[in-house]
Amino acid sequence: MPEPGRDTICISTQVGCPVACTFCLTALMGLERNLSAGEIVGQVLFVMAAHGLDPSSRQLNVVMMGQGEPLLNLEAVLKATRLLADTDGVGISERRMTLSTAGITTKIRELGRAAVRPKLAISLNASSEEQRCELMPITRKYHLAPLLAACRDYPLRSWEKLTFEYVLIGGVNDTDGDARRVARLLASLNAKVNLIAWNPGPELDFRMPAPERVAAFQKLLGRSVPCYVRKPRGRDIFAACGQLKRMSPLVSGAKT
């Protein structure tokens, strides 16, 4: 994802995903398997080679926000992070890597103890426990209050903020009331919020939020928490956030 002055590579940590968020196309795959550390790093190396990217000459970010729940493959993710960060390896700073999780609370604490780790992003996507359980069934096990407690306890580095991601779904979680509740939930945290307008996909019975609703939500929430709207990329080929799913059969003899 090229931007003025920087590039960002979005990578996967699993084939498919076990988390089963109801608004996500990847969730329809279920989990096929974990990726190895080498496969995780290999995605970065492949894109760097294909596009002539060099982290020593231009800012390169890596976001573990593709297929899968990174904290359910944490050992491989941390090994891959060390390989990517090593100056004798790929040489991408920890400051330039971010891991996104649905909120596996016990693993968040484990991540915080790692000597070399990506920045932490939490997929919030709801303004209440009830709403979150409906949209993200895994949160019936990993509840909102313990998740926020783990975030408050998380050992942020001096240069670091927590990131919360919030997928705005038209008529579901995009009201002014939702924005005010999110502001209250995050009031005590050193955090920022990325708003993502829901990306449509076949078999997903939701609708995109109106642009004016996205703007209103950002304005309300932004009074309390730094808040940004993420630009969709690849929506037309089902490659945007929440759309990552193979849409055609594998060629005979090919491997996933």
PDB file of C-alpha atoms in Angstrom:
ATOM      1  CA  MET A   1       0.000   0.000   0.000  1.00  0.00           C
ATOM      2  CA  PRO A   2       2.011   2.974  -1.243  1.00  0.00           C
ATOM      3  CA  GLU A   3       1.610   6.400   0.370  1.00  0.00           C
ATOM      4  CA  PRO A   4       3.647   9.594   0.002  1.00  0.00           C
ATOM      5  CA  GLY A   5       6.880   8.925   1.906  1.00  0.00           C
ATOM      6  CA  ARG A   6       6.084   5.387   3.005  1.00  0.00           C
ATOM      7  CA  ASP A   7       4.866   1.937   2.017  1.00  0.00           C
ATOM      8  CA  THR A   8       2.848  -0.550   4.066  1.00  0.00           C
ATOM      9  CA  ILE A   9       2.704  -4.322   3.632  1.00  0.00           C
ATOM     10  CA  CYS A  10      -0.303  -6.143   5.101  1.00  0.00           C
ATOM     11  CA  ILE A  11       0.487  -9.767   5.917  1.00  0.00           C
ATOM     12  CA  SER A  12      -1.319 -12.839   7.264  1.00  0.00           C
ATOM     13  CA  THR A  13      -0.413 -15.034  10.223  1.00  0.00           C
ATOM     14  CA  GLN A  14      -2.823 -17.908   9.556  1.00  0.00           C
ATOM     15  CA  VAL A  15      -4.582 -19.440   6.561  1.00  0.00           C
ATOM     16  CA  GLY A  16      -8.174 -18.496   7.234  1.00  0.00           C
ATOM     17  CA  CYS A  17      -9.263 -17.395  10.694  1.00  0.00           C
ATOM     18  CA  PRO A  18     -10.913 -19.079  13.708  1.00  0.00           C
ATOM     19  CA  VAL A  19     -12.390 -15.921  15.246  1.00  0.00           C
ATOM     20  CA  ALA A  20     -15.637 -15.938  13.179  1.00  0.00           C
ATOM     21  CA  CYS A  21     -16.463 -12.225  13.200  1.00  0.00           C
ATOM     22  CA  THR A  22     -19.881 -12.000  11.552  1.00  0.00           C
ATOM     23  CA  PHE A  23     -18.965  -9.054   9.302  1.00  0.00           C
ATOM     24  CA  CYS A  24     -15.740 -10.579   7.922  1.00  0.00           C
ATOM     25  CA  LEU A  25     -15.414 -12.533   4.683  1.00  0.00           C
ATOM     26  CA  THR A  26     -12.261 -14.311   5.890  1.00  0.00           C
ATOM     27  CA  ALA A  27     -14.288 -15.786   8.750  1.00  0.00           C
ATOM     28  CA  LEU A  28     -16.255 -17.893   6.270  1.00  0.00           C
ATOM     29  CA  MET A  29     -13.087 -19.907   5.588  1.00  0.00           C
ATOM     30  CA  GLY A  30     -12.637 -21.022   9.160  1.00  0.00           C
ATOM     31  CA  LEU A  31      -9.081 -21.863  10.180  1.00  0.00           C
ATOM     32  CA  GLU A  32      -7.048 -24.024   7.818  1.00  0.00           C
ATOM     33  CA  ARG A  33      -3.677 -23.790   9.594  1.00  0.00           C
ATOM     34  CA  ASN A  34      -1.090 -21.551  11.238  1.00  0.00           C
ATOM     35  CA  LEU A  35       1.681 -20.029   9.158  1.00  0.00           C
ATOM     36  CA  SER A  36       5.300 -20.655  10.139  1.00  0.00           C
ATOM     37  CA  ALA A  37       7.633 -17.795  11.019  1.00  0.00           C
ATOM     38  CA  GLY A  38       9.326 -18.328   7.665  1.00  0.00           C
ATOM     39  CA  GLU A  39       6.024 -18.049   5.805  1.00  0.00           C
ATOM     40  CA  ILE A  40       5.160 -14.853   7.676  1.00  0.00           C
ATOM     41  CA  VAL A  41       8.538 -13.279   6.876  1.00  0.00           C
ATOM     42  CA  GLY A  42       8.359 -14.652   3.326  1.00  0.00           C
ATOM     43  CA  GLN A  43       5.325 -12.494   2.564  1.00  0.00           C
ATOM     44  CA  VAL A  44       7.318  -9.381   3.402  1.00  0.00           C
ATOM     45  CA  LEU A  45      10.340 -10.491   1.385  1.00  0.00           C
ATOM     46  CA  PHE A  46       8.162 -11.334  -1.613  1.00  0.00           C
ATOM     47  CA  VAL A  47       6.478  -7.909  -1.691  1.00  0.00           C
ATOM     48  CA  MET A  48       9.775  -6.103  -1.096  1.00  0.00           C
ATOM     49  CA  ALA A  49      11.350  -7.914  -4.040  1.00  0.00           C
ATOM     50  CA  ALA A  50       8.329  -7.464  -6.302  1.00  0.00           C
ATOM     51  CA  HIS A  51       8.145  -3.718  -5.708  1.00  0.00           C
ATOM     52  CA  GLY A  52      11.788  -2.831  -5.067  1.00  0.00           C
ATOM     53  CA  LEU A  53      11.183  -1.768  -1.456  1.00  0.00           C
ATOM     54  CA  ASP A  54      14.126  -1.005   0.830  1.00  0.00           C
ATOM     55  CA  PRO A  55      13.492  -0.130   4.513  1.00  0.00           C
ATOM     56  CA  SER A  56      16.914   1.508   4.739  1.00  0.00           C
ATOM     57  CA  SER A  57      15.987   4.174   2.173  1.00  0.00           C
ATOM     58  CA  ARG A  58      12.210   4.646   2.576  1.00  0.00           C
ATOM     59  CA  GLN A  59       9.841   4.030   5.480  1.00  0.00           C
ATOM     60  CA  LEU A  60       8.345   0.546   5.319  1.00  0.00           C
ATOM     61  CA  ASN A  61       5.550  -0.535   7.650  1.00  0.00           C
ATOM     62  CA  VAL A  62       4.358  -4.094   8.235  1.00  0.00           C
ATOM     63  CA  VAL A  63       0.871  -4.705   9.608  1.00  0.00           C
ATOM     64  CA  MET A  64      -0.220  -8.172  10.721  1.00  0.00           C
ATOM     65  CA  MET A  65      -3.826  -7.495   9.782  1.00  0.00           C
ATOM     66  CA  GLY A  66      -4.423  -9.985   6.981  1.00  0.00           C
ATOM     67  CA  GLN A  67      -5.930 -13.424   7.461  1.00  0.00           C
ATOM     68  CA  GLY A  68      -5.872 -14.923  10.938  1.00  0.00           C
ATOM     69  CA  GLU A  69      -5.643 -14.013  14.621  1.00  0.00           C
ATOM     70  CA  PRO A  70      -1.942 -13.310  15.307  1.00  0.00           C
ATOM     71  CA  LEU A  71      -2.152 -13.972  19.041  1.00  0.00           C
ATOM     72  CA  LEU A  72      -3.349 -17.534  18.374  1.00  0.00           C
ATOM     73  CA  ASN A  73      -0.068 -18.116  16.519  1.00  0.00           C
ATOM     74  CA  LEU A  74       2.046 -16.013  18.852  1.00  0.00           C
ATOM     75  CA  GLU A  75       5.227 -18.102  18.949  1.00  0.00           C
ATOM     76  CA  ALA A  76       5.632 -17.917  15.165  1.00  0.00           C
ATOM     77  CA  VAL A  77       4.584 -14.254  15.098  1.00  0.00           C
ATOM     78  CA  LEU A  78       7.236 -13.258  17.647  1.00  0.00           C
ATOM     79  CA  LYS A  79       9.913 -15.279  15.857  1.00  0.00           C
ATOM     80  CA  ALA A  80       8.950 -13.577  12.586  1.00  0.00           C
ATOM     81  CA  THR A  81       9.069 -10.191  14.308  1.00  0.00           C
ATOM     82  CA  ARG A  82      12.608 -10.843  15.532  1.00  0.00           C
ATOM     83  CA  LEU A  83      13.700 -11.861  12.025  1.00  0.00           C
ATOM     84  CA  LEU A  84      12.098  -8.792  10.481  1.00  0.00           C
ATOM     85  CA  ALA A  85      13.582  -6.435  13.086  1.00  0.00           C
ATOM     86  CA  ASP A  86      17.119  -7.865  13.066  1.00  0.00           C
ATOM     87  CA  THR A  87      19.543  -5.427  11.446  1.00  0.00           C
ATOM     88  CA  ASP A  88      21.340  -8.437   9.962  1.00  0.00           C
ATOM     89  CA  GLY A  89      17.994  -9.648   8.615  1.00  0.00           C
ATOM     90  CA  VAL A  90      15.283  -7.510   7.020  1.00  0.00           C
ATOM     91  CA  GLY A  91      15.954  -4.470   9.208  1.00  0.00           C
ATOM     92  CA  ILE A  92      12.410  -3.168   9.842  1.00  0.00           C
ATOM     93  CA  SER A  93      12.101  -1.369  13.179  1.00  0.00           C
ATOM     94  CA  GLU A  94       9.622  -2.575  15.810  1.00  0.00           C
ATOM     95  CA  ARG A  95       8.165   0.935  15.538  1.00  0.00           C
ATOM     96  CA  ARG A  96       7.103   0.069  11.990  1.00  0.00           C
ATOM     97  CA  MET A  97       5.323  -3.209  12.794  1.00  0.00           C
ATOM     98  CA  THR A  98       1.787  -3.567  14.163  1.00  0.00           C
ATOM     99  CA  LEU A  99      -0.159  -6.631  15.229  1.00  0.00           C
ATOM    100  CA  SER A 100      -3.963  -6.596  15.238  1.00  0.00           C
ATOM    101  CA  THR A 101      -5.951  -8.853  17.576  1.00  0.00           C
ATOM    102  CA  ALA A 102      -9.610  -9.506  18.290  1.00  0.00           C
ATOM    103  CA  GLY A 103      -8.646  -9.345  21.968  1.00  0.00           C
ATOM    104  CA  ILE A 104      -7.163 -12.622  23.227  1.00  0.00           C
ATOM    105  CA  THR A 105      -6.590 -11.242  26.706  1.00  0.00           C
ATOM    106  CA  THR A 106      -4.122 -13.787  28.121  1.00  0.00           C
ATOM    107  CA  LYS A 107      -1.989 -13.567  24.995  1.00  0.00           C
ATOM    108  CA  ILE A 108      -1.948  -9.760  25.155  1.00  0.00           C
ATOM    109  CA  ARG A 109      -0.182 -10.066  28.492  1.00  0.00           C
ATOM    110  CA  GLU A 110       2.261 -12.582  26.998  1.00  0.00           C
ATOM    111  CA  LEU A 111       2.942 -10.263  24.070  1.00  0.00           C
ATOM    112  CA  GLY A 112       3.718  -7.430  26.475  1.00  0.00           C
ATOM    113  CA  ARG A 113       6.493  -9.510  28.064  1.00  0.00           C
ATOM    114  CA  ALA A 114       8.288 -10.104  24.746  1.00  0.00           C
ATOM    115  CA  ALA A 115      11.616  -8.305  24.370  1.00  0.00           C
ATOM    116  CA  VAL A 116      11.012  -7.683  20.650  1.00  0.00           C
ATOM    117  CA  ARG A 117       7.405  -7.158  19.688  1.00  0.00           C
ATOM    118  CA  PRO A 118       5.173  -5.286  17.229  1.00  0.00           C
ATOM    119  CA  LYS A 119       2.916  -2.474  18.328  1.00  0.00           C
ATOM    120  CA  LEU A 120      -0.501  -3.594  19.546  1.00  0.00           C
ATOM    121  CA  ALA A 121      -3.823  -2.876  17.838  1.00  0.00           C
ATOM    122  CA  ILE A 122      -7.164  -4.068  19.221  1.00  0.00           C
ATOM    123  CA  SER A 123     -10.199  -4.743  17.018  1.00  0.00           C
ATOM    124  CA  LEU A 124     -12.945  -3.192  19.129  1.00  0.00           C
ATOM    125  CA  ASN A 125     -15.808  -2.855  16.609  1.00  0.00           C
ATOM    126  CA  ALA A 126     -18.539  -2.297  19.200  1.00  0.00           C
ATOM    127  CA  SER A 127     -19.452   0.090  21.962  1.00  0.00           C
ATOM    128  CA  SER A 128     -20.836  -2.443  24.460  1.00  0.00           C
ATOM    129  CA  GLU A 129     -20.320  -6.022  25.636  1.00  0.00           C
ATOM    130  CA  GLU A 130     -23.629  -7.193  24.167  1.00  0.00           C
ATOM    131  CA  GLN A 131     -22.993  -5.618  20.778  1.00  0.00           C
ATOM    132  CA  ARG A 132     -19.453  -6.970  20.637  1.00  0.00           C
ATOM    133  CA  CYS A 133     -20.576 -10.518  21.415  1.00  0.00           C
ATOM    134  CA  GLU A 134     -23.066 -10.363  18.546  1.00  0.00           C
ATOM    135  CA  LEU A 135     -20.493  -9.122  16.043  1.00  0.00           C
ATOM    136  CA  MET A 136     -17.482 -11.058  17.363  1.00  0.00           C
ATOM    137  CA  PRO A 137     -18.570 -14.369  18.930  1.00  0.00           C
ATOM    138  CA  ILE A 138     -15.092 -15.114  20.327  1.00  0.00           C
ATOM    139  CA  THR A 139     -15.607 -12.231  22.738  1.00  0.00           C
ATOM    140  CA  ARG A 140     -18.121 -14.356  24.642  1.00  0.00           C
ATOM    141  CA  LYS A 141     -14.953 -15.958  26.022  1.00  0.00           C
ATOM    142  CA  TYR A 142     -12.732 -12.870  26.046  1.00  0.00           C
ATOM    143  CA  HIS A 143     -14.939 -10.233  27.638  1.00  0.00           C
ATOM    144  CA  LEU A 144     -14.655  -6.488  27.235  1.00  0.00           C
ATOM    145  CA  ALA A 145     -13.859  -5.512  30.844  1.00  0.00           C
ATOM    146  CA  PRO A 146     -10.836  -7.872  31.195  1.00  0.00           C
ATOM    147  CA  LEU A 147      -9.672  -6.799  27.732  1.00  0.00           C
ATOM    148  CA  LEU A 148      -9.677  -3.125  28.718  1.00  0.00           C
ATOM    149  CA  ALA A 149      -7.922  -4.018  31.994  1.00  0.00           C
ATOM    150  CA  ALA A 150      -5.192  -5.799  30.003  1.00  0.00           C
ATOM    151  CA  CYS A 151      -4.877  -2.707  27.824  1.00  0.00           C
ATOM    152  CA  ARG A 152      -4.503  -0.466  30.869  1.00  0.00           C
ATOM    153  CA  ASP A 153      -1.770  -2.779  32.203  1.00  0.00           C
ATOM    154  CA  TYR A 154       0.007  -3.155  28.868  1.00  0.00           C
ATOM    155  CA  PRO A 155       3.666  -1.986  29.056  1.00  0.00           C
ATOM    156  CA  LEU A 156       3.676   0.687  26.381  1.00  0.00           C
ATOM    157  CA  ARG A 157       7.087   1.887  25.260  1.00  0.00           C
ATOM    158  CA  SER A 158       7.846   5.623  25.476  1.00  0.00           C
ATOM    159  CA  TRP A 159       7.080   6.155  21.775  1.00  0.00           C
ATOM    160  CA  GLU A 160       3.985   3.969  21.639  1.00  0.00           C
ATOM    161  CA  LYS A 161       0.193   4.297  21.787  1.00  0.00           C
ATOM    162  CA  LEU A 162      -2.400   1.557  21.739  1.00  0.00           C
ATOM    163  CA  THR A 163      -4.429   1.454  18.541  1.00  0.00           C
ATOM    164  CA  PHE A 164      -8.105   0.516  18.539  1.00  0.00           C
ATOM    165  CA  GLU A 165      -9.714  -0.445  15.246  1.00  0.00           C
ATOM    166  CA  TYR A 166     -13.421   0.083  14.795  1.00  0.00           C
ATOM    167  CA  VAL A 167     -15.277  -1.266  11.766  1.00  0.00           C
ATOM    168  CA  LEU A 168     -18.275   0.983  11.148  1.00  0.00           C
ATOM    169  CA  ILE A 169     -21.298  -1.024   9.968  1.00  0.00           C
ATOM    170  CA  GLY A 170     -24.264   0.915   8.647  1.00  0.00           C
ATOM    171  CA  GLY A 171     -27.164   0.965  11.099  1.00  0.00           C
ATOM    172  CA  VAL A 172     -25.421  -1.397  13.527  1.00  0.00           C
ATOM    173  CA  ASN A 173     -22.597   0.299  15.440  1.00  0.00           C
ATOM    174  CA  ASP A 174     -22.272   3.727  13.811  1.00  0.00           C
ATOM    175  CA  THR A 175     -24.636   5.923  15.839  1.00  0.00           C
ATOM    176  CA  ASP A 176     -23.757   9.007  17.852  1.00  0.00           C
ATOM    177  CA  GLY A 177     -24.502   6.973  20.969  1.00  0.00           C
ATOM    178  CA  ASP A 178     -21.954   4.368  19.887  1.00  0.00           C
ATOM    179  CA  ALA A 179     -19.329   7.080  19.411  1.00  0.00           C
ATOM    180  CA  ARG A 180     -19.952   8.476  22.897  1.00  0.00           C
ATOM    181  CA  ARG A 181     -19.795   5.008  24.486  1.00  0.00           C
ATOM    182  CA  VAL A 182     -16.506   4.220  22.723  1.00  0.00           C
ATOM    183  CA  ALA A 183     -15.110   7.511  24.006  1.00  0.00           C
ATOM    184  CA  ARG A 184     -16.011   6.507  27.565  1.00  0.00           C
ATOM    185  CA  LEU A 185     -14.527   3.019  27.160  1.00  0.00           C
ATOM    186  CA  LEU A 186     -11.176   4.412  26.018  1.00  0.00           C
ATOM    187  CA  ALA A 187     -11.057   7.518  28.215  1.00  0.00           C
ATOM    188  CA  SER A 188      -8.293   6.271  30.539  1.00  0.00           C
ATOM    189  CA  LEU A 189      -6.051   4.779  27.843  1.00  0.00           C
ATOM    190  CA  ASN A 190      -3.113   6.199  25.906  1.00  0.00           C
ATOM    191  CA  ALA A 191      -4.719   5.321  22.600  1.00  0.00           C
ATOM    192  CA  LYS A 192      -5.848   6.306  19.131  1.00  0.00           C
ATOM    193  CA  VAL A 193      -8.677   4.943  16.999  1.00  0.00           C
ATOM    194  CA  ASN A 194      -8.719   3.911  13.357  1.00  0.00           C
ATOM    195  CA  LEU A 195     -12.193   3.920  11.841  1.00  0.00           C
ATOM    196  CA  ILE A 196     -12.811   1.488   8.988  1.00  0.00           C
ATOM    197  CA  ALA A 197     -15.965   1.725   6.914  1.00  0.00           C
ATOM    198  CA  TRP A 198     -17.228  -1.841   6.500  1.00  0.00           C
ATOM    199  CA  ASN A 199     -16.173  -3.451   3.225  1.00  0.00           C
ATOM    200  CA  PRO A 200     -18.919  -5.524   1.555  1.00  0.00           C
ATOM    201  CA  GLY A 201     -18.572  -9.137   0.532  1.00  0.00           C
ATOM    202  CA  PRO A 202     -20.824 -11.924  -0.743  1.00  0.00           C
ATOM    203  CA  GLU A 203     -22.749 -13.808   1.951  1.00  0.00           C
ATOM    204  CA  LEU A 204     -22.353 -10.938   4.426  1.00  0.00           C
ATOM    205  CA  ASP A 205     -25.697  -9.406   5.388  1.00  0.00           C
ATOM    206  CA  PHE A 206     -24.572  -5.912   6.391  1.00  0.00           C
ATOM    207  CA  ARG A 207     -24.338  -2.536   4.694  1.00  0.00           C
ATOM    208  CA  MET A 208     -21.720   0.154   4.407  1.00  0.00           C
ATOM    209  CA  PRO A 209     -22.134   3.270   6.560  1.00  0.00           C
ATOM    210  CA  ALA A 210     -23.012   6.524   4.825  1.00  0.00           C
ATOM    211  CA  PRO A 211     -19.983   8.841   4.413  1.00  0.00           C
ATOM    212  CA  GLU A 212     -21.691  11.512   6.510  1.00  0.00           C
ATOM    213  CA  ARG A 213     -22.195   8.962   9.311  1.00  0.00           C
ATOM    214  CA  VAL A 214     -18.483   8.107   9.242  1.00  0.00           C
ATOM    215  CA  ALA A 215     -17.632  11.820   9.428  1.00  0.00           C
ATOM    216  CA  ALA A 216     -20.053  12.412  12.306  1.00  0.00           C
ATOM    217  CA  PHE A 217     -18.700   9.417  14.238  1.00  0.00           C
ATOM    218  CA  GLN A 218     -15.138  10.633  13.775  1.00  0.00           C
ATOM    219  CA  LYS A 219     -16.042  14.153  14.883  1.00  0.00           C
ATOM    220  CA  LEU A 220     -17.754  12.967  18.071  1.00  0.00           C
ATOM    221  CA  LEU A 221     -15.136  10.404  19.059  1.00  0.00           C
ATOM    222  CA  GLY A 222     -12.278  12.698  18.050  1.00  0.00           C
ATOM    223  CA  ARG A 223     -13.223  15.140  20.806  1.00  0.00           C
ATOM    224  CA  SER A 224     -11.893  12.600  23.321  1.00  0.00           C
ATOM    225  CA  VAL A 225      -9.512  10.285  21.444  1.00  0.00           C
ATOM    226  CA  PRO A 226      -7.311  10.870  18.368  1.00  0.00           C
ATOM    227  CA  CYS A 227      -9.387   9.356  15.590  1.00  0.00           C
ATOM    228  CA  TYR A 228      -8.578   8.640  11.944  1.00  0.00           C
ATOM    229  CA  VAL A 229     -10.504   7.193   8.998  1.00  0.00           C
ATOM    230  CA  ARG A 230      -8.615   4.492   7.122  1.00  0.00           C
ATOM    231  CA  LYS A 231      -8.781   4.615   3.353  1.00  0.00           C
ATOM    232  CA  PRO A 232     -10.043   1.344   1.804  1.00  0.00           C
ATOM    233  CA  ARG A 233      -7.665  -0.452  -0.552  1.00  0.00           C
ATOM    234  CA  GLY A 234      -8.513  -3.353  -2.841  1.00  0.00           C
ATOM    235  CA  ARG A 235     -12.249  -3.341  -2.176  1.00  0.00           C
ATOM    236  CA  ASP A 236     -13.001  -4.127  -5.841  1.00  0.00           C
ATOM    237  CA  ILE A 237     -11.076  -7.428  -5.698  1.00  0.00           C
ATOM    238  CA  PHE A 238     -12.152  -8.411  -2.164  1.00  0.00           C
ATOM    239  CA  ALA A 239      -8.731  -7.510  -0.777  1.00  0.00           C
ATOM    240  CA  ALA A 240      -9.755  -4.752   1.643  1.00  0.00           C
ATOM    241  CA  CYS A 241      -9.946  -5.143   5.427  1.00  0.00           C
ATOM    242  CA  GLY A 242     -12.406  -7.882   6.297  1.00  0.00           C
ATOM    243  CA  GLN A 243     -12.584  -9.181   2.731  1.00  0.00           C
ATOM    244  CA  LEU A 244      -9.505 -11.388   2.505  1.00  0.00           C
ATOM    245  CA  LYS A 245     -10.778 -14.710   1.200  1.00  0.00           C
ATOM    246  CA  ARG A 246      -9.919 -16.863  -1.784  1.00  0.00           C
ATOM    247  CA  MET A 247     -12.767 -16.335  -4.249  1.00  0.00           C
ATOM    248  CA  SER A 248     -11.854 -19.060  -6.767  1.00  0.00           C
ATOM    249  CA  PRO A 249     -10.746 -22.706  -6.399  1.00  0.00           C
ATOM    250  CA  LEU A 250      -7.048 -23.501  -6.177  1.00  0.00           C
ATOM    251  CA  VAL A 251      -5.409 -24.764  -9.347  1.00  0.00           C
ATOM    252  CA  SER A 252      -5.097 -28.543  -9.207  1.00  0.00           C
ATOM    253  CA  GLY A 253      -1.888 -29.548  -7.432  1.00  0.00           C
ATOM    254  CA  ALA A 254      -1.312 -26.090  -5.911  1.00  0.00           C
ATOM    255  CA  LYS A 255      -0.732 -25.649  -2.176  1.00  0.00           C
ATOM    256  CA  THR A 256      -2.492 -23.173   0.123  1.00  0.00           C
TER     257      THR A 256
END
